[in-house]
Amino acid sequence: MTTHPVDEVPPTRHLLAFGLQHVLAMYAGAVAVPLIVGSAMKLSPADLAYLITADLLVCGVATLIQCIGFWRFGVRLPIMQGCTFAAVSPMVLIGTTGGGLPAIYGSVIVAGLAIMLLAPVFGRLLRFFPPLVTGTVILIIGLSLLPVAGNWAAGGAGSADFGEPKNLGLALFVLLVVLGVQRFAPAFLSRIAVLIGIVVGLAVAVPFGFTDFDGVGDADWLGISTPFHFGAPAFEASAIASMLVVALVTMTETTGDLIAVGEMTDRRVEPRALADGLRADGLSTVLGGVFNTFPYTAYAQNVGLVGMTRVRSRWVVAAAGGILVLLGLLPKLGAVVAAIPAPVLGGAGLVMFGTVAASGLRTLATVDFKGNNNLTVVAVSVAMGMLPVGVPAVYEKFPDWFQTVMNSGISAGCLTAIVLNLLFNHLPSKSASAEPAGSAAGPAGPPASAETDGLPVGGTEQGVEQSREEVV
C-alpha cells in the first residue's frame, strides 16, 4: 500500500529546508500580535521580548499538535499555527481598560476550552461547505491577505520610509528571484523558491542598509517561558464574552483553512478530522493562556505556501514547528530571523497569498454557474469579505462584538457564503417543486439528489458529500 503524500517523510535536509521556508513565511505575522498588544499596553522592552519568545514557543507546540496529532487532537495535515489577528482589538481593549494581561489570559483560557467543546458541533456543519462555499472562502482568504503583503512590500505599516521606491524595488527583486527559481531551477530548488528568495533578498538588503543585526547581540541565549509569568489569570465576564466571539471567528477561519489544505493535498477533510483540528486549536489556545501568549489558529499564508510548492507532507510543517520551539527557547536565533526586512517578506508574500486566491478559483471552476444563482452567492460573499479589507473603518460605529466578527474579511465572507448558499440552494423554491431536478442541473443534469455544483435542493447531506467526493 502506497503512502499518501501527506504522510511521506522527506529526507532530513529537505525537511529542514522546507520547514525553515514555512517559518520565514509566517514569522512576521506570528510576532506581530504580541508586538501590537504589548506596545498598546506600554510594556517594557524586556516584557515585550518575553511575549515574543513565549509566542514562538507555543506556536511551535501548537503546530506539532496539529500536524502530528494525538488521540482526537490534530487534523494531521500540513497546517501551521500562529496567533490570530482577530483577537488583537479585543485583547488591546481588555488590557488597556484595567484588566491587564491577567484578564486577557483568563479570557483566552476560557475561549480555548469553549473551542474544544464546540469542535464536534463545527465538525457536523461540514455539509454546509460544498465546493461553491469552500472555493469562495479560499478566494476571500487569499484576497484578504494581499494587502498584508502590500504593506510589507512598502516597508511595513507605520514605518518612516513607507512606500519608498527602494522598498518596493527590493520587494520586486525578491518576487523575481522567487519566480526565476520556480521556473528555471531543478525540482528540489524550485520547491524552496520562497526560502531562496528571502535569503537572496536578505543578502542584498544588508549592504544597502535595509537592516542590521544589532539586536542579535542584545538578545539572550536562553529564554524559557514559565506558566502565569504575569500573574494568575483573572476571569472577567466582559473580557470572556468578547473572547468567545473571537473563538467563533477563529473557528470559522480555521475551518476554511483546513478545507483549503485538504483540497490542495488531495486528502479531503471529513467531519471528524475537522473536529480534531479545531480541538487542537482549542488546546493550543488554552496553552497560550497558561504560557503568557494568545489564541491560536491556522495560518493562511502557509496554506498558500503548500499550494505553491506542492510539498504536501505534514512532517515538513512539523519540522517547522520544531524550529519555532527552538526560536522560542533561543532568543538569539529569533533575533536573527526578526532582522529580515519587511520588503523581503512582501515580495515572497505576493506569490504565496496570490496562490491561495488562485486555489479558490480552481475550486470554483468545478462549480456549475449556468441557470442558477451561484454567481450571486460568490459575488456578494466576495464583496462582503473585501469590504472591511478595502475600507477598514467601515464598521467602527458598530458594537464591539459586531466589529470582531465583520472586521475579519474571512469570517464575514464565509458567513455570507454559507447563508446565501442555504438561501438559494437548500431552501425549497417554486421552480424546485415544479422541476425536481432543479434549474442548476439543466436538461441533461443529474437527478435531484445531487446537482452538478454539489448543492442539493432541500439540503440533503448525501448530495453534498457525493459532490465533494467528485471534486476531489
Short mmCIF file of C-alpha atoms in Angstrom, two decimals:
data_model
loop_
_atom_site.label_atom_id
_atom_site.label_comp_id
_atom_site.label_asym_id
_atom_site.label_seq_id
_atom_site.Cartn_x
_atom_site.Cartn_y
_atom_site.Cartn_z
CA MET A 1 0.00 0.00 0.00
CA THR A 2 1.47 3.34 -1.09
CA THR A 3 1.94 6.14 1.44
CA HIS A 4 -0.22 9.23 0.90
CA PRO A 5 1.94 12.32 0.09
CA VAL A 6 0.67 13.95 3.31
CA ASP A 7 2.24 11.16 5.39
CA GLU A 8 5.54 10.88 3.49
CA VAL A 9 8.69 11.79 5.43
CA PRO A 10 11.22 13.59 3.16
CA PRO A 11 14.99 13.29 3.77
CA THR A 12 16.29 15.33 6.72
CA ARG A 13 17.92 18.06 4.61
CA HIS A 14 14.67 18.56 2.70
CA LEU A 15 12.69 18.61 5.95
CA LEU A 16 14.85 21.38 7.37
CA ALA A 17 14.83 23.48 4.19
CA PHE A 18 11.08 23.17 3.62
CA GLY A 19 10.41 23.68 7.33
CA LEU A 20 12.54 26.83 7.52
CA GLN A 21 10.67 28.17 4.50
CA HIS A 22 7.36 27.78 6.37
CA VAL A 23 8.81 29.52 9.44
CA LEU A 24 10.00 32.51 7.42
CA ALA A 25 6.63 32.74 5.69
CA MET A 26 4.72 33.11 8.96
CA TYR A 27 7.30 34.69 11.29
CA ALA A 28 6.35 38.33 10.75
CA GLY A 29 2.68 37.59 11.34
CA ALA A 30 3.42 35.46 14.38
CA VAL A 31 5.42 38.13 16.22
CA ALA A 32 3.12 40.98 15.13
CA VAL A 33 0.33 40.05 17.57
CA PRO A 34 2.44 40.17 20.79
CA LEU A 35 4.17 43.32 19.47
CA ILE A 36 0.88 45.12 18.84
CA VAL A 37 -0.76 44.07 22.11
CA GLY A 38 2.38 44.66 24.21
CA SER A 39 3.04 48.07 22.65
CA ALA A 40 -0.58 49.17 23.20
CA MET A 41 -0.22 48.22 26.88
CA LYS A 42 3.13 50.09 27.08
CA LEU A 43 5.05 47.05 28.30
CA SER A 44 8.80 47.31 28.88
CA PRO A 45 11.18 46.02 26.16
CA ALA A 46 12.04 43.05 28.41
CA ASP A 47 8.35 42.11 28.76
CA LEU A 48 7.83 42.54 25.01
CA ALA A 49 10.74 40.21 24.29
CA TYR A 50 9.27 37.72 26.77
CA LEU A 51 5.88 37.83 25.00
CA ILE A 52 7.54 37.16 21.63
CA THR A 53 9.62 34.18 22.78
CA ALA A 54 6.59 32.72 24.60
CA ASP A 55 4.54 33.16 21.42
CA LEU A 56 7.13 31.41 19.23
CA LEU A 57 7.42 28.52 21.68
CA VAL A 58 3.64 27.91 21.81
CA CYS A 59 3.38 28.44 18.01
CA GLY A 60 5.78 25.53 17.63
CA VAL A 61 3.98 23.31 20.12
CA ALA A 62 0.59 24.15 18.55
CA THR A 63 1.94 23.29 15.07
CA LEU A 64 3.29 19.95 16.30
CA ILE A 65 -0.08 19.10 17.89
CA GLN A 66 -1.92 19.98 14.67
CA CYS A 67 0.42 18.14 12.26
CA ILE A 68 1.40 15.05 14.25
CA GLY A 69 -1.67 14.80 16.46
CA PHE A 70 -2.55 12.58 19.37
CA TRP A 71 -5.83 10.88 20.19
CA ARG A 72 -8.60 13.26 18.96
CA PHE A 73 -6.35 16.34 18.77
CA GLY A 74 -4.85 17.46 15.45
CA VAL A 75 -6.05 17.32 11.84
CA ARG A 76 -2.77 15.65 10.75
CA LEU A 77 -2.35 17.87 7.69
CA PRO A 78 0.41 20.41 6.84
CA ILE A 79 -1.11 23.23 8.92
CA MET A 80 0.98 25.98 10.54
CA GLN A 81 -0.41 27.50 13.73
CA GLY A 82 0.02 31.10 14.88
CA CYS A 83 -1.62 33.86 16.90
CA THR A 84 -4.90 35.06 15.38
CA PHE A 85 -5.25 38.71 14.40
CA ALA A 86 -8.99 38.52 15.11
CA ALA A 87 -8.18 38.73 18.82
CA VAL A 88 -5.93 41.82 18.65
CA SER A 89 -8.58 44.55 19.08
CA PRO A 90 -10.48 42.81 21.92
CA MET A 91 -7.21 42.00 23.74
CA VAL A 92 -5.95 45.58 23.47
CA LEU A 93 -9.29 46.77 24.85
CA ILE A 94 -9.19 44.28 27.75
CA GLY A 95 -5.54 45.02 28.52
CA THR A 96 -5.82 48.82 28.49
CA THR A 97 -9.10 49.27 30.38
CA GLY A 98 -7.87 47.99 33.72
CA GLY A 99 -7.87 44.21 33.28
CA GLY A 100 -4.26 43.96 32.15
CA LEU A 101 -2.59 40.77 30.97
CA PRO A 102 -4.18 38.55 33.68
CA ALA A 103 -7.67 39.40 32.36
CA ILE A 104 -6.53 38.69 28.80
CA TYR A 105 -5.13 35.29 29.77
CA GLY A 106 -8.24 34.36 31.77
CA SER A 107 -10.46 35.07 28.76
CA VAL A 108 -8.06 33.20 26.42
CA ILE A 109 -8.16 30.07 28.61
CA VAL A 110 -11.99 30.10 28.67
CA ALA A 111 -12.12 30.66 24.90
CA GLY A 112 -9.79 27.68 24.34
CA LEU A 113 -11.98 25.42 26.46
CA ALA A 114 -15.06 26.64 24.55
CA ILE A 115 -13.40 25.82 21.20
CA MET A 116 -12.68 22.26 22.40
CA LEU A 117 -16.31 21.83 23.46
CA LEU A 118 -17.71 23.28 20.22
CA ALA A 119 -15.34 21.38 17.89
CA PRO A 120 -17.72 18.40 17.30
CA VAL A 121 -20.56 20.82 16.51
CA PHE A 122 -18.49 22.55 13.83
CA GLY A 123 -17.46 19.14 12.50
CA ARG A 124 -21.11 18.33 11.80
CA LEU A 125 -21.51 21.63 9.90
CA LEU A 126 -19.11 20.44 7.18
CA ARG A 127 -22.01 19.53 4.89
CA PHE A 128 -22.70 23.27 4.56
CA PHE A 129 -19.29 23.71 2.87
CA PRO A 130 -19.80 22.39 -0.70
CA PRO A 131 -17.34 23.49 -3.43
CA LEU A 132 -19.34 26.68 -4.03
CA VAL A 133 -18.74 27.80 -0.44
CA THR A 134 -15.21 26.43 0.01
CA GLY A 135 -13.98 27.92 -3.26
CA THR A 136 -15.43 31.31 -2.33
CA VAL A 137 -13.91 31.20 1.17
CA ILE A 138 -10.46 30.19 -0.13
CA LEU A 139 -10.62 33.01 -2.70
CA ILE A 140 -11.51 35.52 0.06
CA ILE A 141 -8.68 34.23 2.30
CA GLY A 142 -6.15 34.91 -0.47
CA LEU A 143 -7.55 38.32 -1.42
CA SER A 144 -7.75 39.49 2.20
CA LEU A 145 -4.07 38.59 2.75
CA LEU A 146 -2.78 40.53 -0.26
CA PRO A 147 -2.90 43.94 1.50
CA VAL A 148 -0.66 42.44 4.21
CA ALA A 149 1.92 41.58 1.55
CA GLY A 150 1.46 45.06 0.07
CA ASN A 151 2.20 46.71 3.43
CA TRP A 152 5.30 44.56 3.85
CA ALA A 153 6.49 45.39 0.33
CA ALA A 154 6.15 49.12 1.03
CA GLY A 155 8.29 48.84 4.16
CA GLY A 156 5.86 47.73 6.86
CA ALA A 157 2.80 49.65 8.08
CA GLY A 158 3.85 52.65 10.17
CA SER A 159 7.49 52.66 9.09
CA ALA A 160 9.16 56.02 8.46
CA ASP A 161 10.10 55.14 4.87
CA PHE A 162 6.76 53.52 3.96
CA GLY A 163 6.25 53.48 0.19
CA GLU A 164 9.80 54.49 -0.71
CA PRO A 165 10.77 53.22 -4.20
CA LYS A 166 13.76 51.39 -2.71
CA ASN A 167 11.40 49.26 -0.55
CA LEU A 168 9.17 48.34 -3.47
CA GLY A 169 12.26 47.73 -5.60
CA LEU A 170 13.61 45.23 -3.06
CA ALA A 171 10.21 43.50 -2.87
CA LEU A 172 10.07 43.28 -6.68
CA PHE A 173 13.62 41.87 -6.76
CA VAL A 174 12.64 39.12 -4.26
CA LEU A 175 9.48 38.38 -6.28
CA LEU A 176 11.55 38.00 -9.46
CA VAL A 177 14.05 35.72 -7.68
CA VAL A 178 11.19 33.50 -6.42
CA LEU A 179 9.64 33.31 -9.90
CA GLY A 180 13.01 32.69 -11.58
CA VAL A 181 13.90 29.86 -9.19
CA GLN A 182 10.47 28.30 -9.54
CA ARG A 183 10.65 28.42 -13.33
CA PHE A 184 14.29 27.55 -14.12
CA ALA A 185 15.81 25.76 -11.09
CA PRO A 186 15.86 21.97 -10.55
CA ALA A 187 12.82 20.39 -8.88
CA PHE A 188 14.09 20.49 -5.29
CA LEU A 189 15.27 24.12 -5.50
CA SER A 190 12.02 25.20 -7.14
CA ARG A 191 10.18 23.87 -4.10
CA ILE A 192 12.16 26.14 -1.79
CA ALA A 193 11.85 29.14 -4.11
CA VAL A 194 10.42 31.30 -1.30
CA LEU A 195 13.29 30.41 1.06
CA ILE A 196 15.88 31.19 -1.65
CA GLY A 197 14.12 34.46 -2.46
CA ILE A 198 14.18 35.53 1.20
CA VAL A 199 17.85 34.54 1.68
CA VAL A 200 18.95 36.33 -1.51
CA GLY A 201 16.80 39.33 -0.60
CA LEU A 202 18.38 39.48 2.87
CA ALA A 203 21.87 39.24 1.35
CA VAL A 204 21.07 42.26 -0.83
CA ALA A 205 19.28 44.15 1.96
CA VAL A 206 22.18 44.16 4.44
CA PRO A 207 24.79 46.06 2.36
CA PHE A 208 22.13 48.56 1.20
CA GLY A 209 21.24 49.42 4.79
CA PHE A 210 17.75 47.92 4.91
CA THR A 211 18.52 46.07 8.13
CA ASP A 212 21.24 45.27 10.64
CA PHE A 213 21.90 42.58 13.21
CA ASP A 214 22.47 44.85 16.24
CA GLY A 215 19.50 43.28 18.05
CA VAL A 216 21.11 39.84 17.87
CA GLY A 217 23.89 40.85 20.27
CA ASP A 218 21.38 42.18 22.82
CA ALA A 219 19.22 39.04 22.78
CA ASP A 220 19.61 36.35 25.44
CA TRP A 221 20.96 32.93 24.60
CA LEU A 222 18.26 31.07 26.52
CA GLY A 223 14.67 32.03 27.26
CA ILE A 224 12.18 29.73 29.00
CA SER A 225 8.51 30.66 29.36
CA THR A 226 7.04 29.80 32.75
CA PRO A 227 3.28 29.44 33.37
CA PHE A 228 1.47 32.61 34.51
CA HIS A 229 4.61 34.75 34.34
CA PHE A 230 2.49 37.92 34.54
CA GLY A 231 0.32 36.72 37.43
CA ALA A 232 -2.62 34.38 37.97
CA PRO A 233 -5.34 34.71 35.29
CA ALA A 234 -8.37 36.88 36.09
CA PHE A 235 -11.79 35.79 34.81
CA GLU A 236 -13.86 38.86 33.96
CA ALA A 237 -17.28 38.39 32.35
CA SER A 238 -16.97 41.16 29.73
CA ALA A 239 -13.49 40.00 28.68
CA ILE A 240 -14.65 36.39 28.40
CA ALA A 241 -17.71 37.40 26.33
CA SER A 242 -15.60 39.28 23.77
CA MET A 243 -13.07 36.45 23.55
CA LEU A 244 -15.85 33.89 22.95
CA VAL A 245 -16.89 35.90 19.89
CA VAL A 246 -13.25 35.77 18.76
CA ALA A 247 -13.33 31.98 19.28
CA LEU A 248 -16.26 31.64 16.86
CA VAL A 249 -14.46 33.80 14.29
CA THR A 250 -11.23 31.81 14.53
CA MET A 251 -13.13 28.51 14.26
CA THR A 252 -14.74 29.77 11.06
CA GLU A 253 -11.36 30.88 9.65
CA THR A 254 -9.65 27.63 10.66
CA THR A 255 -12.43 25.61 9.02
CA GLY A 256 -11.78 27.44 5.74
CA ASP A 257 -8.02 26.89 6.03
CA LEU A 258 -8.35 23.18 6.85
CA ILE A 259 -10.70 22.60 3.91
CA ALA A 260 -8.31 24.54 1.63
CA VAL A 261 -5.31 22.43 2.66
CA GLY A 262 -7.40 19.27 2.35
CA GLU A 263 -8.18 20.13 -1.27
CA MET A 264 -4.57 21.13 -2.05
CA THR A 265 -3.21 17.87 -0.64
CA ASP A 266 -5.93 15.58 -2.05
CA ARG A 267 -6.93 14.47 1.44
CA ARG A 268 -10.49 15.61 2.00
CA VAL A 269 -11.27 16.90 5.46
CA GLU A 270 -14.06 14.76 6.94
CA PRO A 271 -16.29 15.98 9.81
CA ARG A 272 -14.28 14.01 12.37
CA ALA A 273 -10.94 15.37 11.08
CA LEU A 274 -12.31 18.93 11.14
CA ALA A 275 -13.40 18.47 14.75
CA ASP A 276 -9.93 17.10 15.62
CA GLY A 277 -8.28 20.12 14.01
CA LEU A 278 -10.50 22.58 15.85
CA ARG A 279 -9.96 20.70 19.11
CA ALA A 280 -6.20 21.14 18.62
CA ASP A 281 -6.83 24.88 18.12
CA GLY A 282 -8.67 24.95 21.44
CA LEU A 283 -5.93 23.09 23.29
CA SER A 284 -3.27 25.41 21.83
CA THR A 285 -5.30 28.44 22.89
CA VAL A 286 -5.52 27.11 26.46
CA LEU A 287 -1.74 26.58 26.41
CA GLY A 288 -1.44 30.15 25.14
CA GLY A 289 -3.35 31.46 28.14
CA VAL A 290 -1.19 29.43 30.53
CA PHE A 291 2.17 30.24 28.91
CA ASN A 292 1.66 34.01 28.50
CA THR A 293 0.57 34.24 24.88
CA PHE A 294 -2.65 34.44 22.87
CA PRO A 295 -5.35 32.49 20.90
CA TYR A 296 -4.11 30.26 18.06
CA THR A 297 -5.45 29.45 14.62
CA ALA A 298 -4.30 28.01 11.29
CA TYR A 299 -2.14 30.44 9.29
CA ALA A 300 -3.43 31.11 5.79
CA GLN A 301 -0.06 32.30 4.44
CA ASN A 302 1.30 28.80 4.93
CA VAL A 303 -1.73 27.37 3.14
CA GLY A 304 -0.54 29.39 0.14
CA LEU A 305 2.96 28.01 0.52
CA VAL A 306 1.64 24.43 0.43
CA GLY A 307 -0.25 25.21 -2.78
CA MET A 308 2.69 26.99 -4.39
CA THR A 309 5.43 24.46 -3.60
CA ARG A 310 3.20 21.36 -3.91
CA VAL A 311 5.08 19.89 -0.92
CA ARG A 312 2.24 18.13 0.86
CA SER A 313 4.00 16.32 3.72
CA ARG A 314 2.71 17.20 7.19
CA TRP A 315 6.14 16.28 8.56
CA VAL A 316 7.62 19.28 6.77
CA VAL A 317 5.33 21.60 8.75
CA ALA A 318 6.02 19.55 11.89
CA ALA A 319 9.73 20.30 11.30
CA ALA A 320 8.77 23.98 11.06
CA GLY A 321 7.06 23.59 14.44
CA GLY A 322 10.28 22.17 15.87
CA ILE A 323 12.23 25.16 14.51
CA LEU A 324 9.72 27.53 16.16
CA VAL A 325 10.21 25.76 19.51
CA LEU A 326 13.98 26.33 19.13
CA LEU A 327 13.40 30.01 18.28
CA GLY A 328 11.24 30.31 21.40
CA LEU A 329 13.91 28.74 23.60
CA LEU A 330 16.86 30.54 21.95
CA PRO A 331 16.03 34.28 21.62
CA LYS A 332 19.28 34.93 19.69
CA LEU A 333 18.01 32.77 16.82
CA GLY A 334 14.70 34.60 16.93
CA ALA A 335 16.53 37.94 16.70
CA VAL A 336 18.33 36.77 13.53
CA VAL A 337 15.02 35.91 11.86
CA ALA A 338 13.50 39.18 13.11
CA ALA A 339 16.22 41.11 11.23
CA ILE A 340 14.67 40.17 7.87
CA PRO A 341 13.29 43.47 6.46
CA ALA A 342 9.59 43.77 5.62
CA PRO A 343 10.07 44.34 1.84
CA VAL A 344 11.81 40.96 1.53
CA LEU A 345 8.81 39.24 3.13
CA GLY A 346 6.49 41.35 0.98
CA GLY A 347 7.96 40.10 -2.28
CA ALA A 348 7.55 36.48 -1.19
CA GLY A 349 4.11 37.16 0.30
CA LEU A 350 2.69 38.41 -3.00
CA VAL A 351 3.32 34.99 -4.56
CA MET A 352 2.06 32.97 -1.59
CA PHE A 353 -1.11 34.93 -0.93
CA GLY A 354 -1.94 35.11 -4.62
CA THR A 355 -1.59 31.32 -4.71
CA VAL A 356 -4.31 30.98 -2.05
CA ALA A 357 -6.70 33.13 -4.11
CA ALA A 358 -5.87 31.16 -7.27
CA SER A 359 -6.61 27.89 -5.41
CA GLY A 360 -10.07 29.27 -4.61
CA LEU A 361 -10.64 30.00 -8.29
CA ARG A 362 -9.56 26.45 -9.12
CA THR A 363 -12.19 25.05 -6.75
CA LEU A 364 -14.85 27.39 -8.14
CA ALA A 365 -14.02 26.12 -11.65
CA THR A 366 -15.70 22.83 -10.68
CA VAL A 367 -18.99 24.60 -9.83
CA ASP A 368 -21.85 24.94 -12.33
CA PHE A 369 -22.89 28.58 -12.82
CA LYS A 370 -25.48 28.05 -15.58
CA GLY A 371 -29.15 28.68 -14.91
CA ASN A 372 -28.79 29.19 -11.16
CA ASN A 373 -27.88 31.80 -8.53
CA ASN A 374 -24.39 30.56 -7.73
CA LEU A 375 -22.75 33.61 -9.33
CA THR A 376 -24.72 35.81 -6.92
CA VAL A 377 -23.52 33.75 -3.96
CA VAL A 378 -19.87 34.22 -4.98
CA ALA A 379 -20.29 37.90 -5.90
CA VAL A 380 -21.97 39.03 -2.68
CA SER A 381 -19.73 36.87 -0.46
CA VAL A 382 -16.54 38.27 -2.02
CA ALA A 383 -17.96 41.80 -1.73
CA MET A 384 -18.77 41.35 1.98
CA GLY A 385 -15.36 39.77 2.58
CA MET A 386 -13.46 42.58 0.83
CA LEU A 387 -15.46 45.44 2.39
CA PRO A 388 -13.53 45.58 5.72
CA VAL A 389 -10.26 44.95 3.84
CA GLY A 390 -10.77 47.87 1.46
CA VAL A 391 -12.48 50.18 3.98
CA PRO A 392 -11.05 49.25 7.41
CA ALA A 393 -13.16 51.83 9.29
CA VAL A 394 -16.47 50.80 7.73
CA TYR A 395 -17.85 49.18 10.92
CA GLU A 396 -16.23 51.38 13.57
CA LYS A 397 -19.63 52.81 14.69
CA PHE A 398 -20.97 49.30 15.38
CA PRO A 399 -20.82 47.36 18.70
CA ASP A 400 -17.54 45.63 19.58
CA TRP A 401 -18.90 42.10 19.06
CA PHE A 402 -20.12 43.02 15.57
CA GLN A 403 -16.74 44.52 14.68
CA THR A 404 -14.94 41.41 15.90
CA VAL A 405 -16.95 39.24 13.51
CA MET A 406 -17.28 41.54 10.48
CA ASN A 407 -13.87 43.27 10.56
CA SER A 408 -12.36 39.91 9.64
CA GLY A 409 -12.92 39.69 5.90
CA ILE A 410 -12.53 35.91 6.10
CA SER A 411 -15.28 35.37 8.69
CA ALA A 412 -17.58 37.99 7.08
CA GLY A 413 -17.23 36.39 3.64
CA CYS A 414 -17.52 32.85 5.00
CA LEU A 415 -20.71 33.56 6.92
CA THR A 416 -22.19 35.33 3.90
CA ALA A 417 -21.35 32.40 1.60
CA ILE A 418 -22.92 29.86 3.99
CA VAL A 419 -26.12 31.89 4.44
CA LEU A 420 -26.55 32.62 0.72
CA ASN A 421 -25.84 29.00 -0.19
CA LEU A 422 -28.61 27.92 2.19
CA LEU A 423 -30.96 30.61 0.87
CA PHE A 424 -30.53 29.90 -2.84
CA ASN A 425 -29.70 26.19 -2.92
CA HIS A 426 -31.13 24.49 0.16
CA LEU A 427 -34.50 26.16 0.73
CA PRO A 428 -37.27 24.75 -1.49
CA SER A 429 -38.43 27.13 -4.22
CA LYS A 430 -41.34 27.25 -6.64
CA SER A 431 -39.14 26.13 -9.50
CA ALA A 432 -37.76 23.32 -7.36
CA SER A 433 -41.24 21.97 -6.62
CA ALA A 434 -42.24 22.27 -10.29
CA GLU A 435 -38.99 20.76 -11.61
CA PRO A 436 -37.46 18.38 -9.03
CA ALA A 437 -34.12 18.27 -10.84
CA GLY A 438 -33.56 21.96 -10.12
CA SER A 439 -32.55 24.65 -12.54
CA ALA A 440 -28.85 24.32 -11.71
CA ALA A 441 -28.55 20.91 -13.30
CA GLY A 442 -30.05 21.84 -16.66
CA PRO A 443 -31.88 19.48 -19.05
CA ALA A 444 -29.05 16.96 -19.07
CA GLY A 445 -28.19 17.31 -15.38
CA PRO A 446 -28.07 14.62 -12.70
CA PRO A 447 -31.05 13.55 -10.63
CA ALA A 448 -32.47 15.72 -7.84
CA SER A 449 -30.29 14.16 -5.17
CA ALA A 450 -27.15 15.96 -6.38
CA GLU A 451 -26.79 18.97 -8.65
CA THR A 452 -23.69 19.50 -10.72
CA ASP A 453 -22.40 22.18 -8.37
CA GLY A 454 -22.82 20.00 -5.32
CA LEU A 455 -25.83 21.88 -3.95
CA PRO A 456 -28.79 19.58 -3.32
CA VAL A 457 -32.31 21.02 -3.45
CA GLY A 458 -33.66 20.84 0.07
CA GLY A 459 -30.17 20.43 1.58
CA THR A 460 -29.76 16.66 1.81
CA GLU A 461 -26.37 15.76 3.20
CA GLN A 462 -25.93 12.88 0.79
CA GLY A 463 -25.85 15.17 -2.24
CA VAL A 464 -23.24 17.46 -0.76
CA GLU A 465 -20.97 14.63 0.33
CA GLN A 466 -21.26 12.98 -3.08
CA SER A 467 -20.35 16.22 -4.83
CA ARG A 468 -17.29 16.78 -2.64
CA GLU A 469 -16.02 13.30 -3.47
CA GLU A 470 -16.45 14.04 -7.17
CA VAL A 471 -14.47 17.29 -6.86
CA VAL A 472 -11.59 15.61 -5.03
#
